[in-house]
PDB file of C-alpha atoms in Angstrom:
ATOM      1  CA  MET A   1     103.127 -50.618 -70.522  1.00  0.00           C
ATOM      2  CA  THR A   2     103.887 -47.506 -72.522  1.00  0.00           C
ATOM      3  CA  THR A   3     101.035 -45.421 -73.818  1.00  0.00           C
ATOM      4  CA  GLY A   4     100.585 -45.386 -77.562  1.00  0.00           C
ATOM      5  CA  THR A   5      98.175 -46.148 -80.349  1.00  0.00           C
ATOM      6  CA  ALA A   6      97.862 -49.432 -82.223  1.00  0.00           C
ATOM      7  CA  ALA A   7      95.479 -50.761 -84.834  1.00  0.00           C
ATOM      8  CA  LEU A   8      94.653 -54.336 -85.800  1.00  0.00           C
ATOM      9  CA  ASN A   9      95.011 -53.458 -89.465  1.00  0.00           C
ATOM     10  CA  SER A  10      94.543 -50.509 -91.800  1.00  0.00           C
ATOM     11  CA  THR A  11      90.742 -50.713 -91.596  1.00  0.00           C
ATOM     12  CA  SER A  12      90.328 -51.539 -87.877  1.00  0.00           C
ATOM     13  CA  PRO A  13      89.474 -48.797 -85.375  1.00  0.00           C
ATOM     14  CA  ALA A  14      92.509 -47.422 -83.526  1.00  0.00           C
ATOM     15  CA  VAL A  15      92.998 -48.818 -80.024  1.00  0.00           C
ATOM     16  CA  VAL A  16      94.591 -46.599 -77.390  1.00  0.00           C
ATOM     17  CA  ARG A  17      96.848 -48.389 -74.931  1.00  0.00           C
ATOM     18  CA  SER A  18      96.932 -47.334 -71.303  1.00  0.00           C
ATOM     19  CA  PRO A  19      97.222 -49.300 -68.018  1.00  0.00           C
ATOM     20  CA  GLN A  20      93.920 -47.842 -66.831  1.00  0.00           C
ATOM     21  CA  PHE A  21      92.085 -49.733 -69.602  1.00  0.00           C
ATOM     22  CA  GLU A  22      93.601 -53.199 -69.297  1.00  0.00           C
ATOM     23  CA  ARG A  23      94.390 -56.032 -66.880  1.00  0.00           C
ATOM     24  CA  PRO A  24      96.209 -59.369 -67.182  1.00  0.00           C
ATOM     25  CA  ALA A  25      93.790 -61.956 -68.561  1.00  0.00           C
ATOM     26  CA  GLY A  26      92.628 -64.468 -65.966  1.00  0.00           C
ATOM     27  CA  GLU A  27      94.139 -62.587 -63.012  1.00  0.00           C
ATOM     28  CA  GLY A  28      92.095 -60.931 -60.282  1.00  0.00           C
ATOM     29  CA  LEU A  29      88.824 -62.546 -61.339  1.00  0.00           C
ATOM     30  CA  ALA A  30      87.307 -63.808 -58.084  1.00  0.00           C
ATOM     31  CA  ALA A  31      83.614 -63.310 -58.909  1.00  0.00           C
ATOM     32  CA  PRO A  32      82.977 -66.819 -60.358  1.00  0.00           C
ATOM     33  CA  ALA A  33      84.018 -68.432 -57.072  1.00  0.00           C
ATOM     34  CA  CYS A  34      82.244 -65.887 -54.867  1.00  0.00           C
ATOM     35  CA  THR A  35      79.282 -67.371 -52.954  1.00  0.00           C
ATOM     36  CA  LEU A  36      76.295 -65.121 -52.407  1.00  0.00           C
ATOM     37  CA  PRO A  37      74.820 -64.694 -48.913  1.00  0.00           C
ATOM     38  CA  GLU A  38      71.653 -66.641 -48.120  1.00  0.00           C
ATOM     39  CA  GLU A  39      69.539 -63.493 -48.528  1.00  0.00           C
ATOM     40  CA  PRO A  40      71.578 -60.990 -50.523  1.00  0.00           C
ATOM     41  CA  LEU A  41      70.445 -57.411 -50.918  1.00  0.00           C
ATOM     42  CA  VAL A  42      69.648 -56.762 -54.579  1.00  0.00           C
ATOM     43  CA  SER A  43      70.165 -53.209 -55.828  1.00  0.00           C
ATOM     44  CA  VAL A  44      67.958 -52.311 -58.789  1.00  0.00           C
ATOM     45  CA  VAL A  45      69.499 -49.312 -60.542  1.00  0.00           C
ATOM     46  CA  MET A  46      66.955 -47.288 -62.512  1.00  0.00           C
ATOM     47  CA  THR A  47      67.931 -44.102 -64.322  1.00  0.00           C
ATOM     48  CA  SER A  48      65.366 -41.481 -65.244  1.00  0.00           C
ATOM     49  CA  PHE A  49      65.286 -38.488 -67.560  1.00  0.00           C
ATOM     50  CA  ASN A  50      61.901 -36.829 -68.113  1.00  0.00           C
ATOM     51  CA  SER A  51      60.149 -40.111 -67.338  1.00  0.00           C
ATOM     52  CA  ALA A  52      57.290 -38.705 -65.253  1.00  0.00           C
ATOM     53  CA  PRO A  53      54.484 -40.469 -67.194  1.00  0.00           C
ATOM     54  CA  TRP A  54      56.001 -43.936 -66.703  1.00  0.00           C
ATOM     55  CA  LEU A  55      58.173 -43.743 -63.581  1.00  0.00           C
ATOM     56  CA  PRO A  56      55.538 -44.578 -60.924  1.00  0.00           C
ATOM     57  CA  ALA A  57      54.460 -47.799 -62.644  1.00  0.00           C
ATOM     58  CA  ALA A  58      58.042 -48.811 -63.409  1.00  0.00           C
ATOM     59  CA  ALA A  59      59.073 -48.283 -59.789  1.00  0.00           C
ATOM     60  CA  GLN A  60      56.038 -50.146 -58.483  1.00  0.00           C
ATOM     61  CA  SER A  61      56.865 -53.192 -60.600  1.00  0.00           C
ATOM     62  CA  VAL A  62      60.208 -53.306 -58.763  1.00  0.00           C
ATOM     63  CA  LEU A  63      58.769 -52.735 -55.297  1.00  0.00           C
ATOM     64  CA  ALA A  64      56.147 -55.459 -55.898  1.00  0.00           C
ATOM     65  CA  GLN A  65      58.775 -58.143 -56.549  1.00  0.00           C
ATOM     66  CA  SER A  66      58.435 -61.444 -54.704  1.00  0.00           C
ATOM     67  CA  TRP A  67      62.082 -60.962 -53.660  1.00  0.00           C
ATOM     68  CA  SER A  68      61.544 -58.139 -51.192  1.00  0.00           C
ATOM     69  CA  ARG A  69      65.105 -57.727 -49.891  1.00  0.00           C
ATOM     70  CA  LEU A  70      65.975 -55.125 -52.466  1.00  0.00           C
ATOM     71  CA  GLU A  71      66.638 -51.457 -52.852  1.00  0.00           C
ATOM     72  CA  LEU A  72      65.514 -49.348 -55.786  1.00  0.00           C
ATOM     73  CA  VAL A  73      68.294 -46.900 -56.614  1.00  0.00           C
ATOM     74  CA  LEU A  74      66.645 -44.117 -58.629  1.00  0.00           C
ATOM     75  CA  VAL A  75      69.080 -41.823 -60.419  1.00  0.00           C
ATOM     76  CA  ASP A  76      67.532 -38.708 -61.919  1.00  0.00           C
ATOM     77  CA  ASP A  77      69.604 -37.427 -64.839  1.00  0.00           C
ATOM     78  CA  ALA A  78      68.764 -33.714 -64.436  1.00  0.00           C
ATOM     79  CA  SER A  79      65.152 -34.066 -65.586  1.00  0.00           C
ATOM     80  CA  THR A  80      63.216 -30.957 -66.564  1.00  0.00           C
ATOM     81  CA  ASP A  81      59.813 -32.497 -65.776  1.00  0.00           C
ATOM     82  CA  ASP A  82      58.447 -33.856 -62.461  1.00  0.00           C
ATOM     83  CA  SER A  83      60.575 -37.019 -62.468  1.00  0.00           C
ATOM     84  CA  LEU A  84      62.753 -36.025 -59.512  1.00  0.00           C
ATOM     85  CA  ASP A  85      59.750 -34.981 -57.425  1.00  0.00           C
ATOM     86  CA  ILE A  86      58.068 -38.301 -58.213  1.00  0.00           C
ATOM     87  CA  ALA A  87      61.218 -40.179 -57.218  1.00  0.00           C
ATOM     88  CA  LEU A  88      61.411 -38.320 -53.906  1.00  0.00           C
ATOM     89  CA  ARG A  89      57.752 -39.085 -53.186  1.00  0.00           C
ATOM     90  CA  LEU A  90      58.420 -42.756 -53.891  1.00  0.00           C
ATOM     91  CA  ALA A  91      61.301 -42.648 -51.419  1.00  0.00           C
ATOM     92  CA  ASP A  92      59.052 -41.061 -48.779  1.00  0.00           C
ATOM     93  CA  ALA A  93      56.528 -43.849 -49.254  1.00  0.00           C
ATOM     94  CA  ASP A  94      58.950 -46.801 -49.241  1.00  0.00           C
ATOM     95  CA  SER A  95      62.257 -46.920 -47.341  1.00  0.00           C
ATOM     96  CA  ARG A  96      63.686 -49.283 -49.968  1.00  0.00           C
ATOM     97  CA  VAL A  97      63.818 -46.414 -52.490  1.00  0.00           C
ATOM     98  CA  ARG A  98      66.969 -44.288 -52.562  1.00  0.00           C
ATOM     99  CA  VAL A  99      67.264 -41.261 -54.840  1.00  0.00           C
ATOM    100  CA  PHE A 100      70.322 -39.690 -56.430  1.00  0.00           C
ATOM    101  CA  ALA A 101      70.228 -36.580 -58.612  1.00  0.00           C
ATOM    102  CA  MET A 102      72.853 -35.835 -61.264  1.00  0.00           C
ATOM    103  CA  ASP A 103      73.952 -32.196 -61.244  1.00  0.00           C
ATOM    104  CA  ARG A 104      73.769 -32.091 -65.054  1.00  0.00           C
ATOM    105  CA  ASN A 105      72.352 -34.287 -67.784  1.00  0.00           C
ATOM    106  CA  SER A 106      75.078 -36.858 -68.421  1.00  0.00           C
ATOM    107  CA  GLY A 107      73.301 -39.755 -70.142  1.00  0.00           C
ATOM    108  CA  THR A 108      71.875 -43.029 -68.934  1.00  0.00           C
ATOM    109  CA  TYR A 109      75.236 -44.829 -68.602  1.00  0.00           C
ATOM    110  CA  ALA A 110      76.928 -42.152 -66.515  1.00  0.00           C
ATOM    111  CA  ALA A 111      73.771 -42.189 -64.382  1.00  0.00           C
ATOM    112  CA  LYS A 112      73.918 -45.986 -64.116  1.00  0.00           C
ATOM    113  CA  ASN A 113      77.515 -45.714 -62.944  1.00  0.00           C
ATOM    114  CA  ALA A 114      76.440 -43.231 -60.279  1.00  0.00           C
ATOM    115  CA  GLY A 115      73.718 -45.640 -59.164  1.00  0.00           C
ATOM    116  CA  MET A 116      76.155 -48.547 -59.040  1.00  0.00           C
ATOM    117  CA  ALA A 117      78.583 -46.477 -56.993  1.00  0.00           C
ATOM    118  CA  GLY A 118      75.834 -45.661 -54.492  1.00  0.00           C
ATOM    119  CA  ALA A 119      74.287 -49.132 -54.385  1.00  0.00           C
ATOM    120  CA  HIS A 120      74.523 -51.172 -51.181  1.00  0.00           C
ATOM    121  CA  GLY A 121      73.639 -54.584 -52.600  1.00  0.00           C
ATOM    122  CA  GLU A 122      75.756 -57.697 -52.991  1.00  0.00           C
ATOM    123  CA  VAL A 123      73.916 -58.061 -56.321  1.00  0.00           C
ATOM    124  CA  ILE A 124      73.211 -55.295 -58.840  1.00  0.00           C
ATOM    125  CA  THR A 125      70.693 -55.270 -61.667  1.00  0.00           C
ATOM    126  CA  PHE A 126      69.096 -52.695 -63.942  1.00  0.00           C
ATOM    127  CA  MET A 127      65.815 -51.494 -65.366  1.00  0.00           C
ATOM    128  CA  ASP A 128      64.657 -48.589 -67.524  1.00  0.00           C
ATOM    129  CA  SER A 129      62.211 -46.077 -66.036  1.00  0.00           C
ATOM    130  CA  ASP A 130      59.526 -46.632 -68.681  1.00  0.00           C
ATOM    131  CA  ASP A 131      59.420 -50.426 -68.528  1.00  0.00           C
ATOM    132  CA  ALA A 132      57.834 -53.107 -66.334  1.00  0.00           C
ATOM    133  CA  ILE A 133      58.972 -56.437 -64.941  1.00  0.00           C
ATOM    134  CA  ASP A 134      57.306 -59.665 -63.891  1.00  0.00           C
ATOM    135  CA  PRO A 135      56.925 -60.051 -60.093  1.00  0.00           C
ATOM    136  CA  GLU A 136      59.272 -63.062 -60.193  1.00  0.00           C
ATOM    137  CA  ARG A 137      62.020 -61.513 -62.313  1.00  0.00           C
ATOM    138  CA  ILE A 138      64.466 -60.719 -59.496  1.00  0.00           C
ATOM    139  CA  ALA A 139      63.908 -64.034 -57.725  1.00  0.00           C
ATOM    140  CA  ARG A 140      64.298 -66.067 -60.924  1.00  0.00           C
ATOM    141  CA  GLN A 141      67.485 -64.365 -62.039  1.00  0.00           C
ATOM    142  CA  LEU A 142      68.943 -64.452 -58.529  1.00  0.00           C
ATOM    143  CA  ALA A 143      68.292 -68.196 -58.202  1.00  0.00           C
ATOM    144  CA  LEU A 144      70.168 -68.719 -61.457  1.00  0.00           C
ATOM    145  CA  LEU A 145      73.030 -66.444 -60.355  1.00  0.00           C
ATOM    146  CA  ARG A 146      73.670 -68.759 -57.385  1.00  0.00           C
ATOM    147  CA  ARG A 147      74.849 -71.549 -59.683  1.00  0.00           C
ATOM    148  CA  PRO A 148      78.587 -72.299 -59.381  1.00  0.00           C
ATOM    149  CA  GLY A 149      80.788 -70.271 -61.710  1.00  0.00           C
ATOM    150  CA  LEU A 150      78.174 -67.716 -62.739  1.00  0.00           C
ATOM    151  CA  VAL A 151      78.781 -63.979 -62.447  1.00  0.00           C
ATOM    152  CA  ALA A 152      75.836 -62.631 -64.491  1.00  0.00           C
ATOM    153  CA  THR A 153      72.302 -63.489 -65.533  1.00  0.00           C
ATOM    154  CA  THR A 154      69.673 -61.988 -67.823  1.00  0.00           C
ATOM    155  CA  CYS A 155      66.094 -62.760 -68.828  1.00  0.00           C
ATOM    156  CA  ASN A 156      64.090 -62.446 -72.015  1.00  0.00           C
ATOM    157  CA  TYR A 157      61.880 -59.490 -72.880  1.00  0.00           C
ATOM    158  CA  VAL A 158      59.027 -58.476 -75.107  1.00  0.00           C
ATOM    159  CA  ARG A 159      58.492 -54.998 -76.511  1.00  0.00           C
ATOM    160  CA  ARG A 160      55.040 -53.399 -76.463  1.00  0.00           C
ATOM    161  CA  THR A 161      53.523 -50.060 -77.387  1.00  0.00           C
ATOM    162  CA  ALA A 162      51.672 -47.940 -74.815  1.00  0.00           C
ATOM    163  CA  ALA A 163      48.469 -49.528 -76.159  1.00  0.00           C
ATOM    164  CA  GLY A 164      49.824 -52.997 -75.384  1.00  0.00           C
ATOM    165  CA  GLU A 165      50.515 -54.025 -78.978  1.00  0.00           C
ATOM    166  CA  LEU A 166      53.405 -56.429 -79.428  1.00  0.00           C
ATOM    167  CA  VAL A 167      56.348 -55.129 -81.491  1.00  0.00           C
ATOM    168  CA  LEU A 168      58.398 -57.771 -83.272  1.00  0.00           C
ATOM    169  CA  ASN A 169      62.174 -57.558 -83.084  1.00  0.00           C
ATOM    170  CA  ARG A 170      63.731 -58.966 -86.288  1.00  0.00           C
ATOM    171  CA  GLY A 171      60.722 -61.208 -86.670  1.00  0.00           C
ATOM    172  CA  LEU A 172      60.714 -62.506 -83.089  1.00  0.00           C
ATOM    173  CA  ALA A 173      58.358 -61.528 -80.282  1.00  0.00           C
ATOM    174  CA  GLU A 174      60.848 -62.411 -77.563  1.00  0.00           C
ATOM    175  CA  ARG A 175      64.588 -61.838 -77.192  1.00  0.00           C
ATOM    176  CA  GLN A 176      67.235 -61.656 -74.468  1.00  0.00           C
ATOM    177  CA  ALA A 177      67.121 -58.343 -72.561  1.00  0.00           C
ATOM    178  CA  LEU A 178      70.550 -56.859 -71.927  1.00  0.00           C
ATOM    179  CA  ILE A 179      68.922 -54.202 -69.716  1.00  0.00           C
ATOM    180  CA  SER A 180      67.975 -57.076 -67.370  1.00  0.00           C
ATOM    181  CA  LEU A 181      71.657 -57.787 -66.622  1.00  0.00           C
ATOM    182  CA  MET A 182      72.156 -58.959 -63.019  1.00  0.00           C
ATOM    183  CA  ILE A 183      75.713 -59.207 -61.682  1.00  0.00           C
ATOM    184  CA  LYS A 184      77.609 -60.009 -58.539  1.00  0.00           C
ATOM    185  CA  ARG A 185      79.006 -56.794 -57.109  1.00  0.00           C
ATOM    186  CA  GLN A 186      82.585 -58.055 -57.536  1.00  0.00           C
ATOM    187  CA  VAL A 187      82.157 -57.819 -61.308  1.00  0.00           C
ATOM    188  CA  VAL A 188      82.326 -54.016 -61.127  1.00  0.00           C
ATOM    189  CA  ASP A 189      85.631 -54.207 -59.241  1.00  0.00           C
ATOM    190  CA  GLU A 190      87.070 -56.691 -61.711  1.00  0.00           C
ATOM    191  CA  VAL A 191      85.975 -55.501 -65.164  1.00  0.00           C
ATOM    192  CA  GLY A 192      84.967 -51.903 -64.483  1.00  0.00           C
ATOM    193  CA  TRP A 193      81.974 -49.701 -65.226  1.00  0.00           C
ATOM    194  CA  PHE A 194      79.677 -48.833 -68.099  1.00  0.00           C
ATOM    195  CA  ASP A 195      81.265 -46.876 -70.913  1.00  0.00           C
ATOM    196  CA  ALA A 196      79.640 -43.469 -70.324  1.00  0.00           C
ATOM    197  CA  VAL A 197      78.627 -42.897 -73.940  1.00  0.00           C
ATOM    198  CA  ARG A 198      75.206 -41.987 -75.291  1.00  0.00           C
ATOM    199  CA  THR A 199      74.024 -45.384 -76.493  1.00  0.00           C
ATOM    200  CA  SER A 200      74.956 -49.065 -76.876  1.00  0.00           C
ATOM    201  CA  ALA A 201      76.999 -49.394 -73.672  1.00  0.00           C
ATOM    202  CA  ASP A 202      74.656 -52.157 -72.426  1.00  0.00           C
ATOM    203  CA  ASP A 203      75.947 -54.268 -75.310  1.00  0.00           C
ATOM    204  CA  GLU A 204      79.592 -53.441 -74.606  1.00  0.00           C
ATOM    205  CA  TYR A 205      79.352 -54.123 -70.863  1.00  0.00           C
ATOM    206  CA  PHE A 206      77.640 -57.462 -71.460  1.00  0.00           C
ATOM    207  CA  GLU A 207      80.254 -58.501 -74.016  1.00  0.00           C
ATOM    208  CA  ARG A 208      83.109 -57.304 -71.777  1.00  0.00           C
ATOM    209  CA  ILE A 209      81.819 -59.487 -68.937  1.00  0.00           C
ATOM    210  CA  ARG A 210      81.557 -62.573 -71.149  1.00  0.00           C
ATOM    211  CA  HIS A 211      84.923 -61.806 -72.775  1.00  0.00           C
ATOM    212  CA  SER A 212      86.600 -61.546 -69.349  1.00  0.00           C
ATOM    213  CA  TYR A 213      84.985 -64.493 -67.543  1.00  0.00           C
ATOM    214  CA  GLY A 214      83.986 -66.684 -70.475  1.00  0.00           C
ATOM    215  CA  ARG A 215      80.555 -67.272 -71.963  1.00  0.00           C
ATOM    216  CA  GLN A 216      79.897 -70.018 -69.410  1.00  0.00           C
ATOM    217  CA  ALA A 217      79.862 -67.390 -66.606  1.00  0.00           C
ATOM    218  CA  HIS A 218      76.559 -65.987 -67.876  1.00  0.00           C
ATOM    219  CA  ALA A 219      73.133 -67.637 -68.040  1.00  0.00           C
ATOM    220  CA  ASN A 220      69.744 -66.469 -69.280  1.00  0.00           C
ATOM    221  CA  VAL A 221      66.246 -67.108 -67.962  1.00  0.00           C
ATOM    222  CA  ALA A 222      64.565 -67.882 -71.269  1.00  0.00           C
ATOM    223  CA  GLU A 223      61.199 -66.406 -70.302  1.00  0.00           C
ATOM    224  CA  PRO A 224      59.857 -62.881 -70.968  1.00  0.00           C
ATOM    225  CA  LEU A 225      60.118 -61.459 -67.446  1.00  0.00           C
ATOM    226  CA  TYR A 226      60.760 -57.934 -68.765  1.00  0.00           C
ATOM    227  CA  VAL A 227      58.411 -55.728 -70.818  1.00  0.00           C
ATOM    228  CA  ALA A 228      60.017 -52.820 -72.678  1.00  0.00           C
ATOM    229  CA  LEU A 229      57.945 -49.845 -73.754  1.00  0.00           C
ATOM    230  CA  HIS A 230      58.270 -49.085 -77.457  1.00  0.00           C
ATOM    231  CA  ARG A 231      58.117 -45.311 -77.887  1.00  0.00           C
ATOM    232  CA  GLU A 232      59.471 -43.058 -80.589  1.00  0.00           C
ATOM    233  CA  SER A 233      61.447 -40.724 -78.293  1.00  0.00           C
ATOM    234  CA  SER A 234      63.752 -43.401 -76.870  1.00  0.00           C
ATOM    235  CA  LEU A 235      67.373 -44.001 -77.826  1.00  0.00           C
ATOM    236  CA  SER A 236      66.574 -47.474 -79.108  1.00  0.00           C
ATOM    237  CA  THR A 237      64.186 -46.073 -81.743  1.00  0.00           C
ATOM    238  CA  SER A 238      66.189 -43.008 -82.765  1.00  0.00           C
ATOM    239  CA  ASN A 239      67.018 -42.928 -86.491  1.00  0.00           C
ATOM    240  CA  ALA A 240      70.559 -41.721 -85.772  1.00  0.00           C
ATOM    241  CA  THR A 241      71.565 -44.039 -82.940  1.00  0.00           C
ATOM    242  CA  GLY A 242      68.839 -46.636 -82.613  1.00  0.00           C
ATOM    243  CA  THR A 243      67.892 -50.052 -83.893  1.00  0.00           C
ATOM    244  CA  ARG A 244      65.586 -51.139 -86.670  1.00  0.00           C
ATOM    245  CA  MET A 245      63.180 -53.673 -85.193  1.00  0.00           C
ATOM    246  CA  GLN A 246      61.896 -54.747 -88.593  1.00  0.00           C
ATOM    247  CA  ALA A 247      65.364 -55.425 -90.046  1.00  0.00           C
ATOM    248  CA  GLU A 248      65.837 -58.855 -91.604  1.00  0.00           C
ATOM    249  CA  ASN A 249      69.465 -59.286 -90.547  1.00  0.00           C
ATOM    250  CA  ALA A 250      71.823 -58.181 -87.763  1.00  0.00           C
ATOM    251  CA  GLU A 251      73.777 -55.783 -89.983  1.00  0.00           C
ATOM    252  CA  ASP A 252      70.680 -53.768 -90.883  1.00  0.00           C
ATOM    253  CA  PHE A 253      69.368 -53.917 -87.313  1.00  0.00           C
ATOM    254  CA  LEU A 254      72.001 -51.487 -85.982  1.00  0.00           C
ATOM    255  CA  SER A 255      72.384 -47.902 -87.148  1.00  0.00           C
ATOM    256  CA  ALA A 256      75.777 -47.056 -88.667  1.00  0.00           C
ATOM    257  CA  PRO A 257      77.056 -45.317 -85.491  1.00  0.00           C
ATOM    258  CA  ARG A 258      76.093 -48.340 -83.404  1.00  0.00           C
ATOM    259  CA  ARG A 259      77.805 -50.734 -85.825  1.00  0.00           C
ATOM    260  CA  ALA A 260      80.955 -48.622 -85.670  1.00  0.00           C
ATOM    261  CA  TYR A 261      80.833 -48.700 -81.873  1.00  0.00           C
ATOM    262  CA  VAL A 262      80.566 -52.501 -81.814  1.00  0.00           C
ATOM    263  CA  GLU A 263      83.456 -52.853 -84.266  1.00  0.00           C
ATOM    264  CA  ALA A 264      85.591 -50.492 -82.178  1.00  0.00           C
ATOM    265  CA  TYR A 265      85.142 -52.218 -78.834  1.00  0.00           C
ATOM    266  CA  ARG A 266      85.640 -55.637 -80.366  1.00  0.00           C
ATOM    267  CA  ALA A 267      88.889 -54.403 -81.900  1.00  0.00           C
ATOM    268  CA  TRP A 268      89.886 -53.257 -78.404  1.00  0.00           C
ATOM    269  CA  TYR A 269      89.181 -56.717 -76.974  1.00  0.00           C
ATOM    270  CA  ALA A 270      91.082 -58.454 -79.775  1.00  0.00           C
ATOM    271  CA  THR A 271      94.127 -56.193 -79.473  1.00  0.00           C
ATOM    272  CA  LEU A 272      94.401 -56.873 -75.751  1.00  0.00           C
ATOM    273  CA  ALA A 273      93.705 -60.610 -76.053  1.00  0.00           C
ATOM    274  CA  ALA A 274      96.617 -60.945 -78.486  1.00  0.00           C
ATOM    275  CA  GLU A 275      98.888 -59.788 -75.649  1.00  0.00           C
ATOM    276  CA  GLY A 276      97.293 -61.821 -72.857  1.00  0.00           C
ATOM    277  CA  LEU A 277      95.296 -58.882 -71.511  1.00  0.00           C
ATOM    278  CA  ARG A 278      91.610 -58.167 -70.861  1.00  0.00           C
ATOM    279  CA  PRO A 279      89.622 -54.909 -70.987  1.00  0.00           C
ATOM    280  CA  CYS A 280      88.690 -52.824 -67.955  1.00  0.00           C
ATOM    281  CA  MET A 281      86.723 -49.554 -68.074  1.00  0.00           C
ATOM    282  CA  PRO A 282      87.221 -46.926 -65.343  1.00  0.00           C
ATOM    283  CA  ARG A 283      84.141 -45.080 -64.132  1.00  0.00           C
ATOM    284  CA  HIS A 284      85.415 -41.727 -65.332  1.00  0.00           C
ATOM    285  CA  VAL A 285      87.025 -41.697 -68.771  1.00  0.00           C
ATOM    286  CA  GLY A 286      88.615 -38.417 -69.796  1.00  0.00           C
ATOM    287  CA  PRO A 287      89.726 -37.314 -73.268  1.00  0.00           C
ATOM    288  CA  LEU A 288      91.789 -40.504 -73.592  1.00  0.00           C
ATOM    289  CA  ARG A 289      89.530 -43.410 -74.579  1.00  0.00           C
ATOM    290  CA  PRO A 290      90.487 -47.036 -75.215  1.00  0.00           C
ATOM    291  CA  PHE A 291      88.712 -46.952 -78.598  1.00  0.00           C
ATOM    292  CA  PRO A 292      87.098 -44.235 -80.745  1.00  0.00           C
ATOM    293  CA  VAL A 293      83.354 -43.607 -80.905  1.00  0.00           C
ATOM    294  CA  HIS A 294      81.145 -41.971 -83.517  1.00  0.00           C
ATOM    295  CA  PRO A 295      79.994 -38.446 -82.497  1.00  0.00           C
ATOM    296  CA  ALA A 296      76.367 -39.635 -82.528  1.00  0.00           C
ATOM    297  CA  VAL A 297      77.262 -42.237 -79.893  1.00  0.00           C
ATOM    298  CA  ALA A 298      79.402 -39.935 -77.754  1.00  0.00           C
ATOM    299  CA  GLY A 299      77.239 -36.826 -78.189  1.00  0.00           C
ATOM    300  CA  THR A 300      74.851 -34.988 -75.894  1.00  0.00           C
ATOM    301  CA  PRO A 301      72.512 -37.500 -74.237  1.00  0.00           C
ATOM    302  CA  HIS A 302      68.750 -37.467 -74.583  1.00  0.00           C
ATOM    303  CA  PRO A 303      65.894 -39.491 -73.036  1.00  0.00           C
ATOM    304  CA  GLY A 304      65.758 -43.231 -72.981  1.00  0.00           C
ATOM    305  CA  GLY A 305      67.881 -46.268 -72.300  1.00  0.00           C
ATOM    306  CA  GLY A 306      70.470 -47.966 -74.457  1.00  0.00           C
TER     307      GLY A 306
END
């Protein structure tokens, strides 16, 4: 395949063609048929940037899971508070905690990629460092992941303030939590890594998985096993890159940079699908990207998840 630039039409985002970003559709996808061990190790990747006030409780909600054969992979994204020290103390107290420290602040998705690269588990899942999960979350999602043909599971979440007040999301108290994504390890080998942008890469990775394997390869535990903290300093509430929880429709829910990002990666998928190809994202993407991103999405990271 020669490298060049193509667009779906005059208004679609440009799609850059390169072998590193694409694979033949339907080929090399072994994860649906892969059977998990009887007691797989589950790696919970948690990234942290200046999360000292919330990190201990978030970590404890992982370590208190009914499924105890897990490791908590804590990745500190060059925090300037006590987050790294807290993570190291957690590791001293529980051998299931492993700590990685980024040498510079790179954003939650680059940090997630580092955690995935260092994870030992046959199954990988995620959690933000200011949230909490039900004690049965890992066990429930893992039981679902064992079903034939599945490669990924999620659960529902609710969003609450620090005072415990429920925050509605487009009029609903409960929605599917993309941060709860649980995958077989083979998925990383077959469809690649998170896009290491500033925000919204949870959405892209989830859609890339379903685009590659089919919607039937994912299932959701339709119960709120995840509690997200609603705080003003997170990426999800930022005016520039966040979401509007009180929006009445999907278009108003996303900020303009996020909408542009979604349009761009979907144009990438569609361009490849027209040629019998599927998307794949390398861990390290240089100046050449498969699709363009708004500066607010690609810019300097700041605290919070996607």
